[in-house]
Short mmCIF file of C-alpha atoms in Angstrom, two decimals:
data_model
loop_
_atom_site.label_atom_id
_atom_site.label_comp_id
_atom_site.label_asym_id
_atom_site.label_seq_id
_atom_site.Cartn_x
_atom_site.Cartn_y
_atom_site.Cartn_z
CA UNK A 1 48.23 -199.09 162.26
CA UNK A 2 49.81 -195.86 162.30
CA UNK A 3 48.02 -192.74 164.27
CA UNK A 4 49.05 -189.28 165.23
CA UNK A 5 47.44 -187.68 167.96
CA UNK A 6 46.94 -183.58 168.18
CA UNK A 7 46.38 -183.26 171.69
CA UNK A 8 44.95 -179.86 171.74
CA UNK A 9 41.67 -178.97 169.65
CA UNK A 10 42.19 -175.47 170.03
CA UNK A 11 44.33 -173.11 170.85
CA UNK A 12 44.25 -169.10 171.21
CA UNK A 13 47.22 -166.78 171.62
CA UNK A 14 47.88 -163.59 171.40
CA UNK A 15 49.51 -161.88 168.57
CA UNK A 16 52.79 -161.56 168.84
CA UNK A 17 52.87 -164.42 171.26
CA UNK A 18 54.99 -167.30 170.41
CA UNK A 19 53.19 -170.74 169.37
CA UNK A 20 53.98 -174.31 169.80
CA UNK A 21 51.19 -177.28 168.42
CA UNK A 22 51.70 -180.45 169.61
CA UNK A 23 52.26 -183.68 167.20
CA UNK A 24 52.53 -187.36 168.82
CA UNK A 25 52.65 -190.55 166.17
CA UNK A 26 53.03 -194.06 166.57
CA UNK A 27 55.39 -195.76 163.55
CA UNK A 28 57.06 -198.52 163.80
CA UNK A 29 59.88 -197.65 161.23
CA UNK A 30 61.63 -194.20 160.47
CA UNK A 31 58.42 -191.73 160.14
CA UNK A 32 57.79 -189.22 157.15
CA UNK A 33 56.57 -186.21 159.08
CA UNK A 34 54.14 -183.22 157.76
CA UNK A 35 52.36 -180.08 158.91
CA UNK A 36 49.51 -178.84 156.39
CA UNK A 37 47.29 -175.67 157.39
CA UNK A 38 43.52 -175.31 156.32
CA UNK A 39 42.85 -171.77 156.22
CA UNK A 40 39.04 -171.25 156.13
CA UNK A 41 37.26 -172.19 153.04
CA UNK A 42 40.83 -173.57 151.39
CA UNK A 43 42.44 -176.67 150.96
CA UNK A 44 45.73 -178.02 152.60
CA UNK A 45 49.07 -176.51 152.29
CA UNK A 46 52.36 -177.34 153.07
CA UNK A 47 53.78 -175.76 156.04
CA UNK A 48 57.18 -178.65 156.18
CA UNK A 49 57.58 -181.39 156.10
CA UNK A 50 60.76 -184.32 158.12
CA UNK A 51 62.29 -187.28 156.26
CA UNK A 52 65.23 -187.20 157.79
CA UNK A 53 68.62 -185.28 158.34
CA UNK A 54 68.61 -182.45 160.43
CA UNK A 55 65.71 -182.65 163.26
CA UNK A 56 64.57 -179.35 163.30
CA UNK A 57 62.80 -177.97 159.68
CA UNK A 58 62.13 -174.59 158.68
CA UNK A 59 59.12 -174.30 156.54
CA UNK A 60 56.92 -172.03 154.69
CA UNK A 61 55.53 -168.45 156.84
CA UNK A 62 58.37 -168.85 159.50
CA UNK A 63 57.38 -171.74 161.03
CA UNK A 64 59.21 -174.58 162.19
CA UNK A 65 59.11 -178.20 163.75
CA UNK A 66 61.55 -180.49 165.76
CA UNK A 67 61.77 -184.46 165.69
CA UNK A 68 62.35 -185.51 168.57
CA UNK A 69 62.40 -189.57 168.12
CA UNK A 70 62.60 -190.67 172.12
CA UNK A 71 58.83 -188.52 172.96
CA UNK A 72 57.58 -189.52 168.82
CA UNK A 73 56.74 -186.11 168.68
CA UNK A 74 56.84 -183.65 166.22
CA UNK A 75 55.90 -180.20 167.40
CA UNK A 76 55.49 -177.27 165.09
CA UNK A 77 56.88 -173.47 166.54
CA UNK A 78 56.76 -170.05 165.55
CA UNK A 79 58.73 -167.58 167.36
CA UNK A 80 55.25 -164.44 166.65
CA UNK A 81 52.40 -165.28 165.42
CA UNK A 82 50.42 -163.17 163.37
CA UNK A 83 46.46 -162.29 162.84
CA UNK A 84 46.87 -164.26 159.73
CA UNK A 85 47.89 -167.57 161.22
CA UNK A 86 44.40 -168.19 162.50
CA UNK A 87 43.76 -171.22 160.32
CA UNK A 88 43.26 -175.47 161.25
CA UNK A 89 46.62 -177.26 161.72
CA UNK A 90 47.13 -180.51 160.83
CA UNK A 91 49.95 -182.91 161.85
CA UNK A 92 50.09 -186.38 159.20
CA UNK A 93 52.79 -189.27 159.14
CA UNK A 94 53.07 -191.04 155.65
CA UNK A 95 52.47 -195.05 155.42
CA UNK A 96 52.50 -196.80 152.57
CA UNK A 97 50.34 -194.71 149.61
CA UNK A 98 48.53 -192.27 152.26
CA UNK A 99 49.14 -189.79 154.85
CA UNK A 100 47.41 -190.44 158.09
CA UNK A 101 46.50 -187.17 159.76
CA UNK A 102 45.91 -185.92 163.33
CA UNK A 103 42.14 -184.68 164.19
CA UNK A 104 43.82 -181.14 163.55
CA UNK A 105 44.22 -178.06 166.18
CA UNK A 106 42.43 -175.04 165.43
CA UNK A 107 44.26 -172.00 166.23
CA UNK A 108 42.79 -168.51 167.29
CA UNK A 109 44.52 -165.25 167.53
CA UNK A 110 43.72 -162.57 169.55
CA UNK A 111 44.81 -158.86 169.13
CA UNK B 1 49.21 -172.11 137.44
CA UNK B 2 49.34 -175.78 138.79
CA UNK B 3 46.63 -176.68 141.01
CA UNK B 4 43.74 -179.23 141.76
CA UNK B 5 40.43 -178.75 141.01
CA UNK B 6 37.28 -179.74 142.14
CA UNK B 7 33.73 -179.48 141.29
CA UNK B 8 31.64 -178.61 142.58
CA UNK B 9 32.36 -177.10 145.80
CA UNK B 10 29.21 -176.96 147.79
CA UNK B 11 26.09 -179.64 147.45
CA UNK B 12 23.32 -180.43 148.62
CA UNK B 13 21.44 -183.49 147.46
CA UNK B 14 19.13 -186.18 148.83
CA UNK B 15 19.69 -190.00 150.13
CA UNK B 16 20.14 -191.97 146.94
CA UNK B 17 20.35 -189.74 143.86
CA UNK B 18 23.51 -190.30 142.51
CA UNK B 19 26.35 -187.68 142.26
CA UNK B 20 29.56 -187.49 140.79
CA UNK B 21 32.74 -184.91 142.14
CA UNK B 22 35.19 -184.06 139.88
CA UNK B 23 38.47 -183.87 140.79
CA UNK B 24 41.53 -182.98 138.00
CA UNK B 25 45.29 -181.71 137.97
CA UNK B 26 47.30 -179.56 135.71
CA UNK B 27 50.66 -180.87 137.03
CA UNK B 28 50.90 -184.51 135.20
CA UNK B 29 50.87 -186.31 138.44
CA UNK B 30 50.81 -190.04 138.32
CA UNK B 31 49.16 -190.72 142.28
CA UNK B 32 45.56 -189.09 142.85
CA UNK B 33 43.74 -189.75 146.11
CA UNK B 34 40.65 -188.98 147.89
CA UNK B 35 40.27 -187.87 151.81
CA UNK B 36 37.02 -187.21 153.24
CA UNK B 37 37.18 -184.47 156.76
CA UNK B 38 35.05 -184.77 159.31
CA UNK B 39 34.86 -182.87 162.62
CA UNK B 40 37.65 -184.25 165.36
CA UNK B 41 38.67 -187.04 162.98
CA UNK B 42 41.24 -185.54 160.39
CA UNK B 43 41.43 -186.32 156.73
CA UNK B 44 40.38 -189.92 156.32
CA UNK B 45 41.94 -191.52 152.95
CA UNK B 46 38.55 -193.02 150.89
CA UNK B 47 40.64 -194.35 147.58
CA UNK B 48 43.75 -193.47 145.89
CA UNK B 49 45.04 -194.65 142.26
CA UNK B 50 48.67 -194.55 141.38
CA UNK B 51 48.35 -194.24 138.04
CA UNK B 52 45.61 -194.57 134.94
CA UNK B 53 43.53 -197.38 135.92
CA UNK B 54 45.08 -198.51 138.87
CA UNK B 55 42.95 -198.13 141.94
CA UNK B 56 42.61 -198.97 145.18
CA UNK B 57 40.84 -198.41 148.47
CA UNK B 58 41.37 -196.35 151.40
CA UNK B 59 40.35 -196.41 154.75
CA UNK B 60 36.82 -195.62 154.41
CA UNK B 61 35.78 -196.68 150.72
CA UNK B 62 32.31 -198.02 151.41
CA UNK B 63 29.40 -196.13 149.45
CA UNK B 64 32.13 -194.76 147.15
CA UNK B 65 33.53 -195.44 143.82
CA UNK B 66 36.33 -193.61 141.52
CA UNK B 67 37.95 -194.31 138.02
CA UNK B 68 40.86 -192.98 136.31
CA UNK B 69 40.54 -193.52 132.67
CA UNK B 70 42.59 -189.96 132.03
CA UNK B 71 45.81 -189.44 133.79
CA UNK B 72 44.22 -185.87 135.02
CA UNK B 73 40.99 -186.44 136.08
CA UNK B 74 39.71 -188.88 139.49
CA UNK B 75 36.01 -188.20 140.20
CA UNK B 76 34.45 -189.44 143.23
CA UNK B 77 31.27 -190.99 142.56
CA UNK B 78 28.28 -191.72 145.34
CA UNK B 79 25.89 -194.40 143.74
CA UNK B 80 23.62 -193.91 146.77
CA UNK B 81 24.34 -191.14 148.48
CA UNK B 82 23.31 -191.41 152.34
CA UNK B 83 23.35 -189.04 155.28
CA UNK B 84 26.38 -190.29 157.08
CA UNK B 85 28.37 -189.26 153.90
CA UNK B 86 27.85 -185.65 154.73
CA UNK B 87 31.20 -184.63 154.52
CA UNK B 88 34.18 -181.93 152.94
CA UNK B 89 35.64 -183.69 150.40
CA UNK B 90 39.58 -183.51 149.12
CA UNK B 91 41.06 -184.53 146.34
CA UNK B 92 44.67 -184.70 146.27
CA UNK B 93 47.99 -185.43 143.94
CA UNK B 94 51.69 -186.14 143.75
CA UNK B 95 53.80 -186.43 141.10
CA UNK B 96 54.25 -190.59 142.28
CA UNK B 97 53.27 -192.35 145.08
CA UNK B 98 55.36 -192.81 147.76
CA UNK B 99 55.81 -191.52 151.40
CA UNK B 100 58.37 -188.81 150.40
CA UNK B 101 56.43 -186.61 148.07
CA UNK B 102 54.00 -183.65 148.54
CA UNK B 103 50.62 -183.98 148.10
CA UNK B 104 49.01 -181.03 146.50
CA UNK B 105 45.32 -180.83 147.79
CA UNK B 106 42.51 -179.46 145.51
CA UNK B 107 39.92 -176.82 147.35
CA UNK B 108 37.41 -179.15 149.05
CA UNK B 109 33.94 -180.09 148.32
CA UNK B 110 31.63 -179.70 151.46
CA UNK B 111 28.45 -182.27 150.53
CA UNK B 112 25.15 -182.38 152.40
CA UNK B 113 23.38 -185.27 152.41
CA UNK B 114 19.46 -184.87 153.30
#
């Protein structure tokens, strides 16, 4: 069965402060990557998402993510993060007619 | 403006009286799906349909049911409802199933079981 793993349950930086979430899946074919973020009280959105081409996506808010195939990973970056990014993250790989998601990394910022 | 709905968003009911969550889209999607979110475990998929009156089960479909008699609309139903189903609730949609389109997720519905 396919999993993805979130490493980190939370994570606080500073704003400003550059940000990197950690994504780690297990698929046994070519992986259809997303990022969603839960801000509090809302549903999912879609930060970006990888299919395949060009291993590093730009998404929605200035964030991005790389494939890396050889460490299955699929980290998501922003360069300054702002008050407003304090939200749930949540890493998913697509199989079949679902997406499987991660357990999701909470993110705090702190001015 | 295209969206998903659902209804209600907050519950609170009692083991066994049955309850029904609505779930409908705007956008004409063909694939529907319900995830239940629980504390350290993600979104968990409970049933998805890929069209009107196709269903099928998830990964945790046990003390749920769904139909899709309208192309729009995919309610959840709990028959009996019971404490470990104490959950937020998504519905979700895409224009057709498949691994390569976006799923549009409605608000949530956070139940409480008593």
């Amino acid at each position: 069965a396919q999993s993805v793993t979130q490493p980190d349950i939370h994570i606080t930086v500073s704003e400003g402060a550059s940000l990197e979430l950690r994504c780690n899946y297990s698929y046994g074919a070519t992986p259809y990557l997303f990022w969603y973020v839960q801000s509090p009280g809302q549903g999912l959105q879609l930060l970006l998402k990888y299919f395949s081409g060009d291993t590093l996506v730009q998404g929605i808010k200035g964030f991005e993510a790389e494939f890396k195939r050889s460490q299955s990973s699929f980290n998501l970056r922003k360069p300054s993060v702002h008050w407003s990014d304090a939200a749930e993250y949540f890493c998913a790989v697509g199989d079949g007619n679902k997406l499987v998601f991660g357990a999701g990394t909470i993110l705090r910022v702190k001015s | 403006e295209a969206q998903v709905t659902q209804n209600p968003r907050y519950l609170i009911t009692v083991t066994g009286k049955k309850l029904t969550v609505t779930c409908s889209q705007n956008m004409n999607h063909e694939y529907m799906s319900w995830y239940r979110q629980d504390p350290g475990l993600g979104l968990r998929q409970i049933y998805y349909s890929m069209n009107v009156e196709v269903t099928d089960k998830g990964d945790v479909p046990e003390g749920y049911k769904v139909s899709r008699k309208e192309k729009r609309n995919f309610p959840l139903i709990l028959e009996s409802p019971s404490p470990n189903q104490t959950s937020l609730y998504f519905c979700a949609s895409s224009t057709r199933p498949g691994l390569y389109n976006e799923q549009f997720f409605g608000p949530g519905t956070r139940l409480t079981v008593l």
